[in-house]
mmCIF file of C-alpha atoms and ligand atoms in Angstrom:
data_model
loop_
_atom_site.group_PDB
_atom_site.id
_atom_site.type_symbol
_atom_site.label_atom_id
_atom_site.label_comp_id
_atom_site.label_asym_id
_atom_site.label_seq_id
_atom_site.Cartn_x
_atom_site.Cartn_y
_atom_site.Cartn_z
ATOM 1 C CA MET A 19 72.738 100.365 76.568
ATOM 2 C CA THR A 20 72.257 102.619 73.524
ATOM 3 C CA ILE A 21 73.684 101.572 70.134
ATOM 4 C CA LEU A 22 76.287 104.360 70.356
ATOM 5 C CA LYS A 23 77.433 103.129 73.775
ATOM 6 C CA LYS A 24 77.619 99.556 72.455
ATOM 7 C CA ILE A 25 79.785 100.683 69.522
ATOM 8 C CA LYS A 26 82.045 102.712 71.845
ATOM 9 C CA SER A 27 82.414 99.776 74.219
ATOM 10 C CA THR A 28 83.225 97.347 71.339
ATOM 11 C CA LEU A 29 85.783 99.790 69.889
ATOM 12 C CA SER A 30 87.467 100.273 73.253
ATOM 13 C CA LYS A 31 87.756 96.466 73.633
ATOM 14 C CA LEU A 32 89.410 96.243 70.210
ATOM 15 C CA LYS A 33 91.940 98.920 71.128
ATOM 16 C CA VAL A 34 93.170 97.212 74.317
ATOM 17 C CA LYS A 35 96.947 96.853 74.420
ATOM 18 C CA GLU A 36 98.228 93.418 75.414
ATOM 19 C CA ILE A 37 101.613 92.033 76.390
ATOM 20 C CA PRO A 38 103.305 89.486 74.077
ATOM 21 C CA GLU A 39 101.923 85.988 74.578
ATOM 22 C CA ASP A 40 102.805 84.487 77.940
ATOM 23 C CA ILE A 41 101.646 80.899 78.128
ATOM 24 C CA PHE A 42 101.651 80.821 81.914
ATOM 25 C CA ILE A 43 99.219 83.760 81.990
ATOM 26 C CA LEU A 44 96.972 82.020 79.454
ATOM 27 C CA ARG A 45 96.946 78.955 81.704
ATOM 28 C CA LEU A 46 96.552 81.013 84.883
ATOM 29 C CA LYS A 47 93.086 82.174 83.894
ATOM 30 C CA SER A 48 91.771 78.650 83.971
ATOM 31 C CA LEU A 49 93.746 77.634 87.062
ATOM 32 C CA VAL A 50 92.541 80.371 89.377
ATOM 33 C CA ILE A 51 88.989 81.543 90.037
ATOM 34 C CA GLY A 52 88.033 85.097 88.991
ATOM 35 C CA ALA A 53 88.786 85.413 85.256
ATOM 36 C CA ASP A 54 85.666 87.578 84.868
ATOM 37 C CA MET A 55 87.113 90.104 87.312
ATOM 38 C CA LEU A 56 90.411 90.691 85.564
ATOM 39 C CA HIS A 57 90.337 92.856 82.441
ATOM 40 C CA ASN A 58 92.959 91.822 79.857
ATOM 41 C CA GLY A 59 94.066 95.450 79.620
ATOM 42 C CA ASN A 60 95.054 95.345 83.302
ATOM 43 C CA ILE A 61 97.683 92.717 82.513
ATOM 44 C CA TYR A 62 99.417 95.181 80.186
ATOM 45 C CA LEU A 63 99.176 97.982 82.758
ATOM 46 C CA MET A 64 100.435 95.807 85.627
ATOM 47 C CA ASP A 65 103.283 94.563 83.466
ATOM 48 C CA TYR A 66 104.240 98.156 82.656
ATOM 49 C CA ALA A 67 104.040 99.314 86.265
ATOM 50 C CA LEU A 68 105.888 96.336 87.730
ATOM 51 C CA LYS A 69 108.668 96.713 85.154
ATOM 52 C CA ASN A 70 109.040 100.486 85.619
ATOM 53 C CA MET A 71 108.186 101.102 89.271
ATOM 54 C CA PRO A 72 110.781 102.632 91.594
ATOM 55 C CA VAL A 73 112.976 100.102 93.394
ATOM 56 C CA ASP A 74 112.919 99.016 97.025
ATOM 57 C CA GLY A 75 109.273 99.730 97.813
ATOM 58 C CA VAL A 76 106.479 97.173 98.100
ATOM 59 C CA VAL A 77 103.578 96.252 95.846
ATOM 60 C CA ILE A 78 100.156 96.635 97.469
ATOM 61 C CA GLU A 79 96.996 94.909 96.302
ATOM 62 C CA ILE A 80 93.605 95.859 97.734
ATOM 63 C CA GLY A 81 91.047 93.132 96.982
ATOM 64 C CA SER A 82 92.481 89.706 96.174
ATOM 65 C CA TYR A 83 89.381 87.496 95.780
ATOM 66 C CA GLY A 84 90.581 83.984 94.746
ATOM 67 C CA GLY A 85 94.138 85.108 93.985
ATOM 68 C CA LEU A 86 94.090 85.601 90.202
ATOM 69 C CA SER A 87 95.580 89.107 90.173
ATOM 70 C CA THR A 88 97.886 88.215 93.085
ATOM 71 C CA ASN A 89 99.314 85.213 91.233
ATOM 72 C CA LEU A 90 99.556 87.280 88.078
ATOM 73 C CA MET A 91 101.553 90.043 89.778
ATOM 74 C CA LEU A 92 103.816 87.522 91.536
ATOM 75 C CA HIS A 93 104.508 85.973 88.123
ATOM 76 C CA LEU A 94 105.219 89.352 86.503
ATOM 77 C CA LEU A 95 107.493 90.410 89.371
ATOM 78 C CA LYS A 96 109.585 87.281 88.866
ATOM 79 C CA LYS A 97 109.556 87.670 85.083
ATOM 80 C CA HIS A 98 111.009 91.186 85.420
ATOM 81 C CA HIS A 99 113.516 90.095 88.091
ATOM 82 C CA ARG A 100 111.906 92.374 90.629
ATOM 83 C CA VAL A 101 112.412 91.451 94.262
ATOM 84 C CA GLU A 102 109.844 93.782 95.832
ATOM 85 C CA LYS A 103 107.387 92.092 98.221
ATOM 86 C CA LEU A 104 103.688 91.892 97.472
ATOM 87 C CA ILE A 105 101.380 92.774 100.388
ATOM 88 C CA ASN A 106 97.626 92.433 100.006
ATOM 89 C CA CYS A 107 94.373 92.573 101.911
ATOM 90 C CA ASP A 108 90.852 91.258 101.486
ATOM 91 C CA PRO A 109 88.210 90.623 104.152
ATOM 92 C CA TRP A 110 86.706 87.969 101.856
ATOM 93 C CA ILE A 111 83.214 89.256 102.489
ATOM 94 C CA TYR A 112 80.375 88.353 100.137
ATOM 95 C CA GLU A 113 79.192 91.357 98.167
ATOM 96 C CA GLY A 114 75.519 90.751 97.379
ATOM 97 C CA ALA A 115 73.811 92.252 94.345
ATOM 98 C CA PHE A 116 71.262 94.088 96.520
ATOM 99 C CA ASP A 117 73.407 95.067 99.541
ATOM 100 C CA ARG A 118 73.518 98.691 98.487
ATOM 101 C CA HIS A 119 69.728 98.840 98.467
ATOM 102 C CA GLY A 120 69.650 97.771 102.118
ATOM 103 C CA GLU A 121 68.462 94.245 101.308
ATOM 104 C CA LYS A 122 71.215 92.297 103.022
ATOM 105 C CA SER A 123 70.577 88.640 103.862
ATOM 106 C CA ASN A 124 72.767 85.969 105.477
ATOM 107 C CA SER A 125 72.917 83.969 102.278
ATOM 108 C CA ILE A 126 74.324 84.416 98.787
ATOM 109 C CA ASP A 127 72.318 85.703 95.825
ATOM 110 C CA GLY A 128 69.689 83.222 94.680
ATOM 111 C CA ARG A 129 70.612 80.498 97.211
ATOM 112 C CA HIS A 130 69.121 80.716 100.707
ATOM 113 C CA ASP A 131 70.897 77.512 101.741
ATOM 114 C CA ILE A 132 74.442 78.901 101.184
ATOM 115 C CA LEU A 133 75.604 81.228 103.925
ATOM 116 C CA ARG A 134 77.764 84.306 103.429
ATOM 117 C CA GLU A 135 80.089 83.198 106.196
ATOM 118 C CA ASP A 136 80.653 79.918 104.320
ATOM 119 C CA TYR A 137 81.415 81.951 101.191
ATOM 120 C CA SER A 138 84.073 83.805 103.165
ATOM 121 C CA THR A 139 85.819 80.554 104.139
ATOM 122 C CA TYR A 140 85.414 79.211 100.587
ATOM 123 C CA MET A 141 86.991 82.256 98.933
ATOM 124 C CA LYS A 142 89.831 82.592 101.442
ATOM 125 C CA THR A 143 90.588 78.880 100.995
ATOM 126 C CA ASN A 144 90.594 79.358 97.214
ATOM 127 C CA PHE A 145 93.046 82.217 97.617
ATOM 128 C CA ILE A 146 95.380 80.239 99.889
ATOM 129 C CA ASN A 147 95.258 77.121 97.694
ATOM 130 C CA SER A 148 96.007 78.994 94.480
ATOM 131 C CA ILE A 149 98.927 80.861 96.020
ATOM 132 C CA GLN A 150 100.398 77.780 97.676
ATOM 133 C CA PHE A 151 100.001 75.822 94.445
ATOM 134 C CA LEU A 152 101.553 78.425 92.138
ATOM 135 C CA HIS A 153 103.861 80.527 94.303
ATOM 136 C CA LYS A 154 104.806 78.494 97.347
ATOM 137 C CA ASP A 155 108.400 79.726 97.198
ATOM 138 C CA ASN A 156 107.417 83.358 96.957
ATOM 139 C CA LEU A 157 104.379 83.831 99.182
ATOM 140 C CA PRO A 158 102.837 87.286 99.387
ATOM 141 C CA HIS A 159 102.040 88.867 102.751
ATOM 142 C CA SER A 160 98.259 88.550 102.826
ATOM 143 C CA PHE A 161 95.883 89.952 105.420
ATOM 144 C CA GLN A 162 92.216 89.181 106.020
ATOM 145 C CA LEU A 163 91.320 92.812 106.598
ATOM 146 C CA THR A 164 89.374 95.565 104.870
ATOM 147 C CA SER A 165 91.622 98.188 103.314
ATOM 148 C CA ASP A 166 90.705 100.645 106.106
ATOM 149 C CA GLU A 167 91.737 98.129 108.771
ATOM 150 C CA PHE A 168 94.862 97.256 106.800
ATOM 151 C CA PHE A 169 96.019 100.874 106.419
ATOM 152 C CA SER A 170 95.332 101.580 110.054
ATOM 153 C CA GLU A 171 97.969 98.910 110.857
ATOM 154 C CA TYR A 172 100.186 100.016 107.968
ATOM 155 C CA ASP A 173 100.278 103.605 109.209
ATOM 156 C CA LYS A 174 101.346 102.416 112.663
ATOM 157 C CA LYS A 175 104.263 100.554 111.019
ATOM 158 C CA VAL A 176 103.568 97.482 113.144
ATOM 159 C CA GLN A 177 105.228 94.095 112.857
ATOM 160 C CA ALA A 178 102.352 91.834 111.776
ATOM 161 C CA LYS A 179 101.701 88.133 111.067
ATOM 162 C CA ASP A 180 100.020 87.405 107.723
ATOM 163 C CA ILE A 181 97.595 84.546 106.969
ATOM 164 C CA PHE A 182 100.555 82.352 105.970
ATOM 165 C CA ASN A 183 101.996 82.955 109.444
ATOM 166 C CA GLN A 184 104.901 85.002 108.112
ATOM 167 C CA ALA A 185 106.064 88.070 109.986
ATOM 168 C CA VAL A 186 106.301 91.335 108.081
ATOM 169 C CA GLN A 187 107.080 94.899 109.023
ATOM 170 C CA LEU A 188 104.282 97.107 107.695
ATOM 171 C CA GLY A 189 104.678 100.736 106.668
ATOM 172 C CA SER A 190 107.290 100.534 103.889
ATOM 173 C CA ALA A 191 107.166 102.920 100.968
ATOM 174 C CA ILE A 192 104.954 101.702 98.129
ATOM 175 C CA SER A 193 106.225 101.262 94.548
ATOM 176 C CA PHE A 194 102.943 100.192 92.943
ATOM 177 C CA ALA A 195 99.374 99.742 94.191
ATOM 178 C CA TYR A 196 96.520 97.891 92.549
ATOM 179 C CA ILE A 197 93.187 99.171 93.908
ATOM 180 C CA ASP A 198 90.495 96.521 93.393
ATOM 181 C CA GLY A 199 88.529 96.361 96.673
ATOM 182 C CA ASP A 200 85.162 97.987 97.330
ATOM 183 C CA HIS A 201 84.391 99.970 94.148
ATOM 184 C CA ALA A 202 82.078 102.512 95.812
ATOM 185 C CA TYR A 203 83.344 106.085 95.376
ATOM 186 C CA ALA A 204 84.070 106.743 99.083
ATOM 187 C CA TYR A 205 86.146 103.557 99.380
ATOM 188 C CA VAL A 206 88.118 104.153 96.185
ATOM 189 C CA LYS A 207 88.890 107.714 97.267
ATOM 190 C CA ARG A 208 90.007 106.551 100.728
ATOM 191 C CA ASP A 209 92.072 103.721 99.255
ATOM 192 C CA PHE A 210 93.790 106.278 97.029
ATOM 193 C CA GLU A 211 94.446 108.650 99.964
ATOM 194 C CA ASN A 212 95.866 105.815 102.058
ATOM 195 C CA VAL A 213 98.121 104.624 99.234
ATOM 196 C CA ASP A 214 99.176 108.173 98.365
ATOM 197 C CA LYS A 215 100.578 108.722 101.888
ATOM 198 C CA HIS A 216 103.100 105.935 101.296
ATOM 199 C CA LEU A 217 103.576 105.994 97.523
ATOM 200 C CA MET A 218 107.103 106.779 96.354
ATOM 201 C CA ASN A 219 107.688 109.484 93.772
ATOM 202 C CA SER A 220 107.401 107.840 90.335
ATOM 203 C CA GLY A 221 105.308 105.074 91.925
ATOM 204 C CA PHE A 222 102.186 103.798 90.140
ATOM 205 C CA ILE A 223 98.508 103.270 90.980
ATOM 206 C CA LEU A 224 96.163 101.168 88.862
ATOM 207 C CA PHE A 225 92.428 101.517 89.512
ATOM 208 C CA ASP A 226 90.375 98.495 88.476
ATOM 209 C CA ASP A 227 86.978 99.132 86.874
ATOM 210 C CA SER A 228 87.801 102.788 86.365
ATOM 211 C CA MET A 229 87.213 102.766 82.607
ATOM 212 C CA ASP A 230 85.066 105.524 81.129
ATOM 213 C CA ASP A 231 81.348 104.776 81.271
ATOM 214 C CA SER A 232 81.591 102.039 83.926
ATOM 215 C CA PRO A 233 78.934 102.296 86.644
ATOM 216 C CA PHE A 234 81.482 102.106 89.470
ATOM 217 C CA GLY A 235 82.655 104.760 91.914
ATOM 218 C CA SER A 236 86.168 104.063 90.598
ATOM 219 C CA THR A 237 85.152 105.755 87.333
ATOM 220 C CA THR A 238 83.634 108.731 89.159
ATOM 221 C CA PHE A 239 86.875 109.142 91.104
ATOM 222 C CA MET A 240 88.948 109.366 87.883
ATOM 223 C CA LYS A 241 87.731 112.941 87.401
ATOM 224 C CA GLU A 242 89.596 113.912 90.588
ATOM 225 C CA MET A 243 92.650 111.904 89.615
ATOM 226 C CA LYS A 244 92.852 113.634 86.240
ATOM 227 C CA ALA A 245 92.781 117.001 88.047
ATOM 228 C CA ASN A 246 95.363 115.930 90.657
ATOM 229 C CA LYS A 247 98.554 117.916 89.924
ATOM 230 C CA ASN A 248 100.733 115.358 91.732
ATOM 231 C CA TYR A 249 99.869 112.601 89.286
ATOM 232 C CA GLN A 250 100.168 112.021 85.565
ATOM 233 C CA LEU A 251 98.030 109.668 83.547
ATOM 234 C CA VAL A 252 100.292 106.979 82.105
ATOM 235 C CA ALA A 253 97.715 104.991 80.171
ATOM 236 C CA LYS A 254 94.047 104.171 79.877
ATOM 237 C CA ASN A 255 93.732 100.549 78.759
ATOM 238 C CA PRO A 256 90.790 101.011 79.321
ATOM 239 C CA ASN A 257 91.305 101.247 83.151
ATOM 240 C CA TYR A 258 93.436 104.105 84.434
ATOM 241 C CA LEU A 259 97.103 103.846 85.424
ATOM 242 C CA PHE A 260 98.647 106.893 87.122
ATOM 243 C CA GLN A 261 102.203 107.744 88.140
ATOM 244 C CA LYS A 262 103.114 110.031 91.019
ATOM 245 C CA LEU A 263 105.262 112.913 89.853
ATOM 246 C CA ALA A 264 108.779 113.175 91.221
HETATM 247 C C1 SAM B 10 86.795 92.378 92.144
HETATM 248 S S1 SAM B 10 87.268 91.417 93.503
HETATM 249 C C2 SAM B 10 89.018 91.396 93.378
HETATM 250 C C3 SAM B 10 89.499 90.574 92.232
HETATM 251 C C4 SAM B 10 90.990 90.299 92.239
HETATM 252 N N1 SAM B 10 91.781 91.512 92.337
HETATM 253 C C5 SAM B 10 91.389 89.564 90.975
HETATM 254 O O1 SAM B 10 91.575 90.226 89.935
HETATM 255 O O2 SAM B 10 91.507 88.329 91.020
HETATM 256 C C6 SAM B 10 87.010 92.541 94.824
HETATM 257 C C7 SAM B 10 87.455 92.018 96.178
HETATM 258 O O3 SAM B 10 87.465 93.125 97.063
HETATM 259 C C8 SAM B 10 87.151 92.667 98.340
HETATM 260 N N2 SAM B 10 86.707 93.796 99.164
HETATM 261 C C9 SAM B 10 85.454 94.273 99.343
HETATM 262 N N3 SAM B 10 85.466 95.300 100.192
HETATM 263 C C10 SAM B 10 86.761 95.504 100.534
HETATM 264 C C11 SAM B 10 87.431 96.416 101.386
HETATM 265 N N4 SAM B 10 86.751 97.368 102.064
HETATM 266 N N5 SAM B 10 88.770 96.322 101.509
HETATM 267 C C12 SAM B 10 89.478 95.380 100.817
HETATM 268 N N6 SAM B 10 88.899 94.482 100.000
HETATM 269 C C13 SAM B 10 87.564 94.543 99.861
HETATM 270 C C14 SAM B 10 86.086 91.606 98.122
HETATM 271 O O4 SAM B 10 86.046 90.705 99.224
HETATM 272 C C15 SAM B 10 86.538 90.963 96.802
HETATM 273 O O5 SAM B 10 87.240 89.772 97.040
#
């Protein structure tokens, strides 16, 4: 990283808007795995979107990992007296550091004795435990699916059973979507297109890891979002939050 980039990155961290102190959220970060994956600025953007999103749709989360952002959004929904359901998906697959270079092994990075399939069970169990511990009276509808598999079911408007064995009718209009699954450009673009089909006018989309200068496909895709006439940029904190125009 050049010195100029370092200065820019430090300045952008200093400028991040935050919500007023919420002691549950402070605690949450040490209760649930994944603090490294949730930018503080996203909390402000989620809070804004969940407070201002159109009523009677659902909240969609793509990529749930150990449940940190899921628990956070469930907390914020309750805090703002919002009754919309949260529906999320994650295949809980292990994403290895060298997968994209075609060097995929059965084990996790740096440990040949720990299998990827065991990681999958470990992370899904973490997710379930954290949700049942913190939000047992307000469970989300969670699916062990990739976003492509999930939207294929969503588009068919099927009645489905989630991992908590709850029945839910898929296909409702979406009020807010948090896109935090596979960050490769093609996936982010497809996740956007799938959400867009169901997003209500005035609904929001937050793209994780979309901040300027990040190496992810999410950042590359922001160029198209900024040119998309059906959306307006609400805030960059430093990730991008968009609202669909009415
Ligand atoms: C950065 S983590 C999500 C972190 C989580 N939102 C949080 O803040 O606690 C990305 C997640 O996306 C999941 N993922 C990877 N490919 C996916 C896909 N095609 N569809 C949905 N989720 C995917 C991974 O299994 C991983 O758990």
